[in-house]
Short mmCIF file of N, CA and C in Angstrom, two decimals:
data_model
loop_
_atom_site.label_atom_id
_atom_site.label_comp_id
_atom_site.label_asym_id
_atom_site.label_seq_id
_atom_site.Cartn_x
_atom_site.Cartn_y
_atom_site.Cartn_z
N UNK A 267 103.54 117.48 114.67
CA UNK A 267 104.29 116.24 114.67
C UNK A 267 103.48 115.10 114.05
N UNK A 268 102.42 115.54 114.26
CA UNK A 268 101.41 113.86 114.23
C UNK A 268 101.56 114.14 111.92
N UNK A 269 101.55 114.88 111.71
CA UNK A 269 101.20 115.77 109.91
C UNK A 269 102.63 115.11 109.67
N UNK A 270 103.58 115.02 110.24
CA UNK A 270 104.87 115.06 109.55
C UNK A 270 105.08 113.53 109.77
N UNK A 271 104.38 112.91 110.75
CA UNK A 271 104.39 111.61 110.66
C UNK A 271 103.93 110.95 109.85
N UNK A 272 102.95 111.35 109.54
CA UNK A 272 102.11 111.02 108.46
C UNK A 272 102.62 110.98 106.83
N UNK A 273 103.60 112.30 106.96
CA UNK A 273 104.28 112.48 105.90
C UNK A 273 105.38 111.50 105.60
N UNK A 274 106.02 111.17 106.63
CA UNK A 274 107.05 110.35 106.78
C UNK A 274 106.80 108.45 106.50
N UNK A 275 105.47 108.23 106.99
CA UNK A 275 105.33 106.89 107.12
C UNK A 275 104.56 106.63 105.50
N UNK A 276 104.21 107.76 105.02
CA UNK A 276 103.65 107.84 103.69
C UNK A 276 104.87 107.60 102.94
N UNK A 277 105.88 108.40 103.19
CA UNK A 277 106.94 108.48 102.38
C UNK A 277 107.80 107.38 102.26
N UNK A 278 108.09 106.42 103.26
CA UNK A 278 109.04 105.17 103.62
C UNK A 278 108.09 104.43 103.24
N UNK A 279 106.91 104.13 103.16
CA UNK A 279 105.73 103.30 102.61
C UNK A 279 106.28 102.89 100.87
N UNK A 280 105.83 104.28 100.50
CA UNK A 280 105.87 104.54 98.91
C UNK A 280 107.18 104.04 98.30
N UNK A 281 107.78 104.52 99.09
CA UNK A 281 109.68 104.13 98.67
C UNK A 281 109.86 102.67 98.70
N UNK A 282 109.94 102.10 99.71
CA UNK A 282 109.90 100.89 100.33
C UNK A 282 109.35 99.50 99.44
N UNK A 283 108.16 100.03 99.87
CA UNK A 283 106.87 98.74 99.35
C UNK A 283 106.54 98.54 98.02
N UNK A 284 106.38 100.20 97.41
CA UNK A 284 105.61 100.82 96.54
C UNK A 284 106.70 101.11 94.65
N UNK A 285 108.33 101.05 95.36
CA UNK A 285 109.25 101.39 94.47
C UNK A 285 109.32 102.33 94.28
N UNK A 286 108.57 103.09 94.49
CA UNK A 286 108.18 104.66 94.19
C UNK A 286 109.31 105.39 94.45
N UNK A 287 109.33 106.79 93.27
CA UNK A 287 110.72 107.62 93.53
C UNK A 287 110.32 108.13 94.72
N UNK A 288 111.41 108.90 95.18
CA UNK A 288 111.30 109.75 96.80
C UNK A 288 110.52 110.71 96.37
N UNK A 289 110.64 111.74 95.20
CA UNK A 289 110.34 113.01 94.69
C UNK A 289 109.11 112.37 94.92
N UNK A 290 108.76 111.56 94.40
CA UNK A 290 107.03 110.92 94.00
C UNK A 290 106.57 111.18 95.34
N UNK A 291 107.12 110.09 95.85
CA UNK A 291 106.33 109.62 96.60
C UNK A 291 106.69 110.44 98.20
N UNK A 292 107.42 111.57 98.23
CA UNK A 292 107.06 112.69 99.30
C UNK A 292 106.19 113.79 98.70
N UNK A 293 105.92 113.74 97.64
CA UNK A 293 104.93 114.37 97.40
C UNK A 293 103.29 113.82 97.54
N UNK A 294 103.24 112.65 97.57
CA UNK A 294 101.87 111.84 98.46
C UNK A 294 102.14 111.64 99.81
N UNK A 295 103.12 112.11 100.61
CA UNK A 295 103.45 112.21 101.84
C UNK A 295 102.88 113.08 102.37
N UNK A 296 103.38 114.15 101.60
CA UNK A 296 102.81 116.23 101.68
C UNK A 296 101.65 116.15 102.03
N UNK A 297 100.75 115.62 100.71
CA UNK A 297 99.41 115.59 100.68
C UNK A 297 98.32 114.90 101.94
N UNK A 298 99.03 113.96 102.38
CA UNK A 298 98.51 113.18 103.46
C UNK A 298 98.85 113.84 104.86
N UNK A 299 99.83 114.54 104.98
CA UNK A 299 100.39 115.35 105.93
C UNK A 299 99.62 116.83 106.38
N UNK A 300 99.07 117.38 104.83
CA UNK A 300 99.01 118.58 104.83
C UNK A 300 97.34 118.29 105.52
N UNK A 301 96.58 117.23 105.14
CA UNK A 301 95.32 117.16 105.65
C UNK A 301 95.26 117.12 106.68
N UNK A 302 96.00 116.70 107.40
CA UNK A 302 96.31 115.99 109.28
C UNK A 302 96.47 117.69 109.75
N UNK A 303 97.75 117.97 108.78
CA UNK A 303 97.91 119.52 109.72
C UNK A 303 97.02 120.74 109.53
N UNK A 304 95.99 120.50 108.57
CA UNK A 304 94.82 121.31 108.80
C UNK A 304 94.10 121.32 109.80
N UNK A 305 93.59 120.27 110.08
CA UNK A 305 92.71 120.23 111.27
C UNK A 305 93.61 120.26 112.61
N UNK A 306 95.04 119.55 112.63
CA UNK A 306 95.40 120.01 113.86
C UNK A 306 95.73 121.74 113.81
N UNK A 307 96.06 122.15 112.79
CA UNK A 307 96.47 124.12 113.10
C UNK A 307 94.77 124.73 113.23
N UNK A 308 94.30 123.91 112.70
CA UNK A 308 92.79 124.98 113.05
C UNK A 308 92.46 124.73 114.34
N UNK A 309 92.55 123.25 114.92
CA UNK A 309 91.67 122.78 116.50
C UNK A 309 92.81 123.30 117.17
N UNK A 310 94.45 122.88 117.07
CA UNK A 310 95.11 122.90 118.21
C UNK A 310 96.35 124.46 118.48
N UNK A 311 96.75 124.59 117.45
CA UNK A 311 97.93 125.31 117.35
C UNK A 311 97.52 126.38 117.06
N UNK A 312 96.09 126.91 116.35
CA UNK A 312 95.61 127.95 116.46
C UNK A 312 94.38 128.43 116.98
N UNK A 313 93.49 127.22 116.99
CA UNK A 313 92.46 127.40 118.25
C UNK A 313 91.71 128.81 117.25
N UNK A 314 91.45 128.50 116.13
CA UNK A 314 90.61 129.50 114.94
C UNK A 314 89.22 129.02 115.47
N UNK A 315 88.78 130.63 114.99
CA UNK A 315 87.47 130.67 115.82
C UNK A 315 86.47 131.30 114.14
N UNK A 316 87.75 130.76 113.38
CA UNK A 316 87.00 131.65 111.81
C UNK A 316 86.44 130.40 110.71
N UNK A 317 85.30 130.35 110.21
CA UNK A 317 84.83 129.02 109.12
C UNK A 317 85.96 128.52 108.46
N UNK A 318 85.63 127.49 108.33
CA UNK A 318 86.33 126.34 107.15
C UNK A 318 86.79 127.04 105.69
N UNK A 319 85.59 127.67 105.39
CA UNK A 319 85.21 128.27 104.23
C UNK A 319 86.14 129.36 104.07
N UNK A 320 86.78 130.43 105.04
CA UNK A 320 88.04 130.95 104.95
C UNK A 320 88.92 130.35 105.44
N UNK A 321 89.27 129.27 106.19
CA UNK A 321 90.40 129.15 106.20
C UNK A 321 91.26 127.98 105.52
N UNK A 322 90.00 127.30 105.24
CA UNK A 322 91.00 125.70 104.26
C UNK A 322 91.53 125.97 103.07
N UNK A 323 90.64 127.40 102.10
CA UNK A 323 91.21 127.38 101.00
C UNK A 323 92.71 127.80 100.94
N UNK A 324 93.04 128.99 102.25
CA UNK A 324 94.35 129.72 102.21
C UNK A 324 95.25 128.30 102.82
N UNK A 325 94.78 127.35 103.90
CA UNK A 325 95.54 126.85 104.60
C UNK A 325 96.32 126.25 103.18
N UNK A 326 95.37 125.64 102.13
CA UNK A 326 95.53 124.57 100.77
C UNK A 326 96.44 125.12 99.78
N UNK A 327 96.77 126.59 99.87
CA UNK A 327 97.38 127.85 98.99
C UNK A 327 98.79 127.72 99.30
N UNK A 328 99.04 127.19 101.13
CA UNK A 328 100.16 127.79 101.55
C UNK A 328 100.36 126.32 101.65
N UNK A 329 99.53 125.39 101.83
CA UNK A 329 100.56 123.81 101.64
C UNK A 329 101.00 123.92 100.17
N UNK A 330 100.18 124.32 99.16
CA UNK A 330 100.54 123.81 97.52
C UNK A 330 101.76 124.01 97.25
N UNK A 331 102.05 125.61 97.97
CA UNK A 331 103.33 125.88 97.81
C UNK A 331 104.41 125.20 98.60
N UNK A 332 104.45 124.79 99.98
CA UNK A 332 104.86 123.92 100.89
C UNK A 332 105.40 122.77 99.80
N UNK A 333 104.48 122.17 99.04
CA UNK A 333 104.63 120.67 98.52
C UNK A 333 105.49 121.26 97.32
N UNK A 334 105.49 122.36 97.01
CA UNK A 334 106.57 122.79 95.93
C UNK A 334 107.92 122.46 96.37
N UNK A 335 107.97 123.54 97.70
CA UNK A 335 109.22 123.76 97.87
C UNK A 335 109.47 122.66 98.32
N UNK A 336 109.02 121.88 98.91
CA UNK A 336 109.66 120.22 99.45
C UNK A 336 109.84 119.61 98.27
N UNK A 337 109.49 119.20 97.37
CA UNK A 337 109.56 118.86 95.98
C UNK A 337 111.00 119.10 95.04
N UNK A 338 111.10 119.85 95.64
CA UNK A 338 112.00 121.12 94.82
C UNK A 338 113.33 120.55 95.76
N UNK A 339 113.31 120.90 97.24
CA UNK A 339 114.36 120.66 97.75
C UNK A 339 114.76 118.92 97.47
N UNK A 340 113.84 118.51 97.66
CA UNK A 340 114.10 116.62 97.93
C UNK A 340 114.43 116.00 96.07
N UNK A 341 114.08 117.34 95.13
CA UNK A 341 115.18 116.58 94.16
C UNK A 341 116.70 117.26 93.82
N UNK A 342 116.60 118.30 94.74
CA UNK A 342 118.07 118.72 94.52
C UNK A 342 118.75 117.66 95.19
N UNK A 343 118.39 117.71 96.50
CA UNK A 343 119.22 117.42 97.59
C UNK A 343 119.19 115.49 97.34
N UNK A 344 118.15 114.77 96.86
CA UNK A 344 118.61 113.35 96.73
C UNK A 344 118.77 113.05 95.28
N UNK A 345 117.86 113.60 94.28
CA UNK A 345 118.72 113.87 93.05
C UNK A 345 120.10 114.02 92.10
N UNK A 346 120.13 115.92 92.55
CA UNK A 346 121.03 116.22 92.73
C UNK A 346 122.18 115.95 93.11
N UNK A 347 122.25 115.94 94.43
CA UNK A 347 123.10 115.58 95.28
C UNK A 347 123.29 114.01 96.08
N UNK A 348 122.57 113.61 95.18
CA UNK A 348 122.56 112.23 95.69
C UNK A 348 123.01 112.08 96.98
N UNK A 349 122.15 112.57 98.06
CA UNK A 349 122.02 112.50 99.36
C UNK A 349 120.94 111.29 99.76
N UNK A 350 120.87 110.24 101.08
CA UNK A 350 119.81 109.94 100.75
C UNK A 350 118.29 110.41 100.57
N UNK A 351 117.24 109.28 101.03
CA UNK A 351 116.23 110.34 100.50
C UNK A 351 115.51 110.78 102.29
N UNK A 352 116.06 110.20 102.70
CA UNK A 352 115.11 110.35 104.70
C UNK A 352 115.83 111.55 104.77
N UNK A 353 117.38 111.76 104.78
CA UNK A 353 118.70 113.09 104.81
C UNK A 353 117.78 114.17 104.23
N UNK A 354 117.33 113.73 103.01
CA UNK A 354 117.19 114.62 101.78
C UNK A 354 116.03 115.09 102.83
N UNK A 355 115.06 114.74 102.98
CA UNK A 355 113.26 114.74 103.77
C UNK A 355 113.89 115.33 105.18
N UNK A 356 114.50 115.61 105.72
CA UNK A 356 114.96 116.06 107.16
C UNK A 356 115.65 117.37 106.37
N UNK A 357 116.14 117.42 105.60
CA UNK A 357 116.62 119.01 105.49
C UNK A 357 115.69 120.15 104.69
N UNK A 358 114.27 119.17 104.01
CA UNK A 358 113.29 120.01 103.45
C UNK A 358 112.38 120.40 104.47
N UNK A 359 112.74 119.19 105.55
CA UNK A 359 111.12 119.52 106.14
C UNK A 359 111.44 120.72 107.11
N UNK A 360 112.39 120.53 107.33
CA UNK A 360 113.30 122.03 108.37
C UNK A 360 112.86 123.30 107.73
N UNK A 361 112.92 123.07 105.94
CA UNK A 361 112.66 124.66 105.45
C UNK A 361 111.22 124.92 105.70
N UNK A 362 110.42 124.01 105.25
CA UNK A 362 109.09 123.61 104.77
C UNK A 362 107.99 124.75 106.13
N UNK A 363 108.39 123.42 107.19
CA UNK A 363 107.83 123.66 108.26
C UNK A 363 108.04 124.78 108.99
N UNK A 364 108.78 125.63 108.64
CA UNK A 364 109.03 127.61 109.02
C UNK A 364 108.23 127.96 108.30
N UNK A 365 108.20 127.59 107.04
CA UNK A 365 107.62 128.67 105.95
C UNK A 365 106.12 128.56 106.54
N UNK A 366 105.90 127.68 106.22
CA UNK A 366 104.32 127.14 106.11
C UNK A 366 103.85 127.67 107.65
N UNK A 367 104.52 127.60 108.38
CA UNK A 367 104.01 127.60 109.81
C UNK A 367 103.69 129.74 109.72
N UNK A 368 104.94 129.68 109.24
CA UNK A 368 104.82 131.59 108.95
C UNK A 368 103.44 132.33 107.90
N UNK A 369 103.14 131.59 107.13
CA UNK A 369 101.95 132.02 106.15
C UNK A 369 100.93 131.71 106.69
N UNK A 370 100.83 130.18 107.58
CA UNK A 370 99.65 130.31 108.24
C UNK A 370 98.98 131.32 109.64
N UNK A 371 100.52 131.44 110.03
CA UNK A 371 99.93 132.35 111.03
C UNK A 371 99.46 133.48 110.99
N UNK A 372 100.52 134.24 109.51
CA UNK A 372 100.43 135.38 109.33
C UNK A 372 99.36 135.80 108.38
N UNK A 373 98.67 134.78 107.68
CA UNK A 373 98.10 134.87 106.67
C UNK A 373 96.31 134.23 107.02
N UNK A 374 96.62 132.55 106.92
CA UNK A 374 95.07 131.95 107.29
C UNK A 374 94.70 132.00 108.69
N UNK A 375 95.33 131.92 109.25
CA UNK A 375 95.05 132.02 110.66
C UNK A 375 95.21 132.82 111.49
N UNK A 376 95.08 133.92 110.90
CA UNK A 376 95.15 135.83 111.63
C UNK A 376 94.00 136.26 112.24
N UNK A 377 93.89 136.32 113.28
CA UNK A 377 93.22 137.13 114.04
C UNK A 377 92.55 138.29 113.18
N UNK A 378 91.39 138.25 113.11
CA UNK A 378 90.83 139.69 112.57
C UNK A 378 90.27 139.95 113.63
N UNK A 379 90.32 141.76 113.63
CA UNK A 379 89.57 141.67 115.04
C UNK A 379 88.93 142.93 114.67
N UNK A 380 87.52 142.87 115.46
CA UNK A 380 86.68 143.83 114.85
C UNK A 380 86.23 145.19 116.03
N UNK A 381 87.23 146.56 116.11
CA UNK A 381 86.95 147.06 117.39
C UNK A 381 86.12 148.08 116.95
#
């Protein structure tokens, strides 16, 4: 929650203050988001007991793509579809935040276990 806030107050910032397109400027949302939710999925949600050194590069693999597909959705959907852009940001972050949550678990933040 605290990553998506981040994403969010980045994003109404940029829009807002900044003029900035939505596409733009949820994509400096992502980025500010995706840092917050590194360290909270490593300290809190996964409680990784594995170096930095394996796990930031995969965590950075599976946001890049994250910031795709949010990217991707938030110019169909406010672009496109000229939805607004918060509408548009509530129906990416729904996809976003499965995916990403699924690669990290299944992927950077897997248990190896050595019997």
């Amino acid at each position: 929650l605290v990553g998506t806030g981040g994403h969010y107050l980045t994003l109404v910032a940029l829009v807002r203050w900044a003029r900035l397109d939505p596409v733009a400027a949820t994509t400096c949302g992502f980025a500010v988001g995706a840092v917050i939710n590194y360290f909270a999925n490593y300290h809190l949600t996964f409680r990784s007991r594995r170096g930095h050194a394996g796990t930031m590069p995969r965590f950075f693999a599976i946001a890049l793509a994250g910031m795709g597909v949010n990217a991707g959705m938030m110019a169909a959907c406010h672009s496109g579809l000229g939805l607004h852009y918060l509408l548009s940001q509530v129906a990416a972050t729904g996809t976003v935040v499965v995916l990403t949550y699924l690669g990290n678990r299944f992927w950077t933040f897997r248990e190896v276990r050595h019997d």
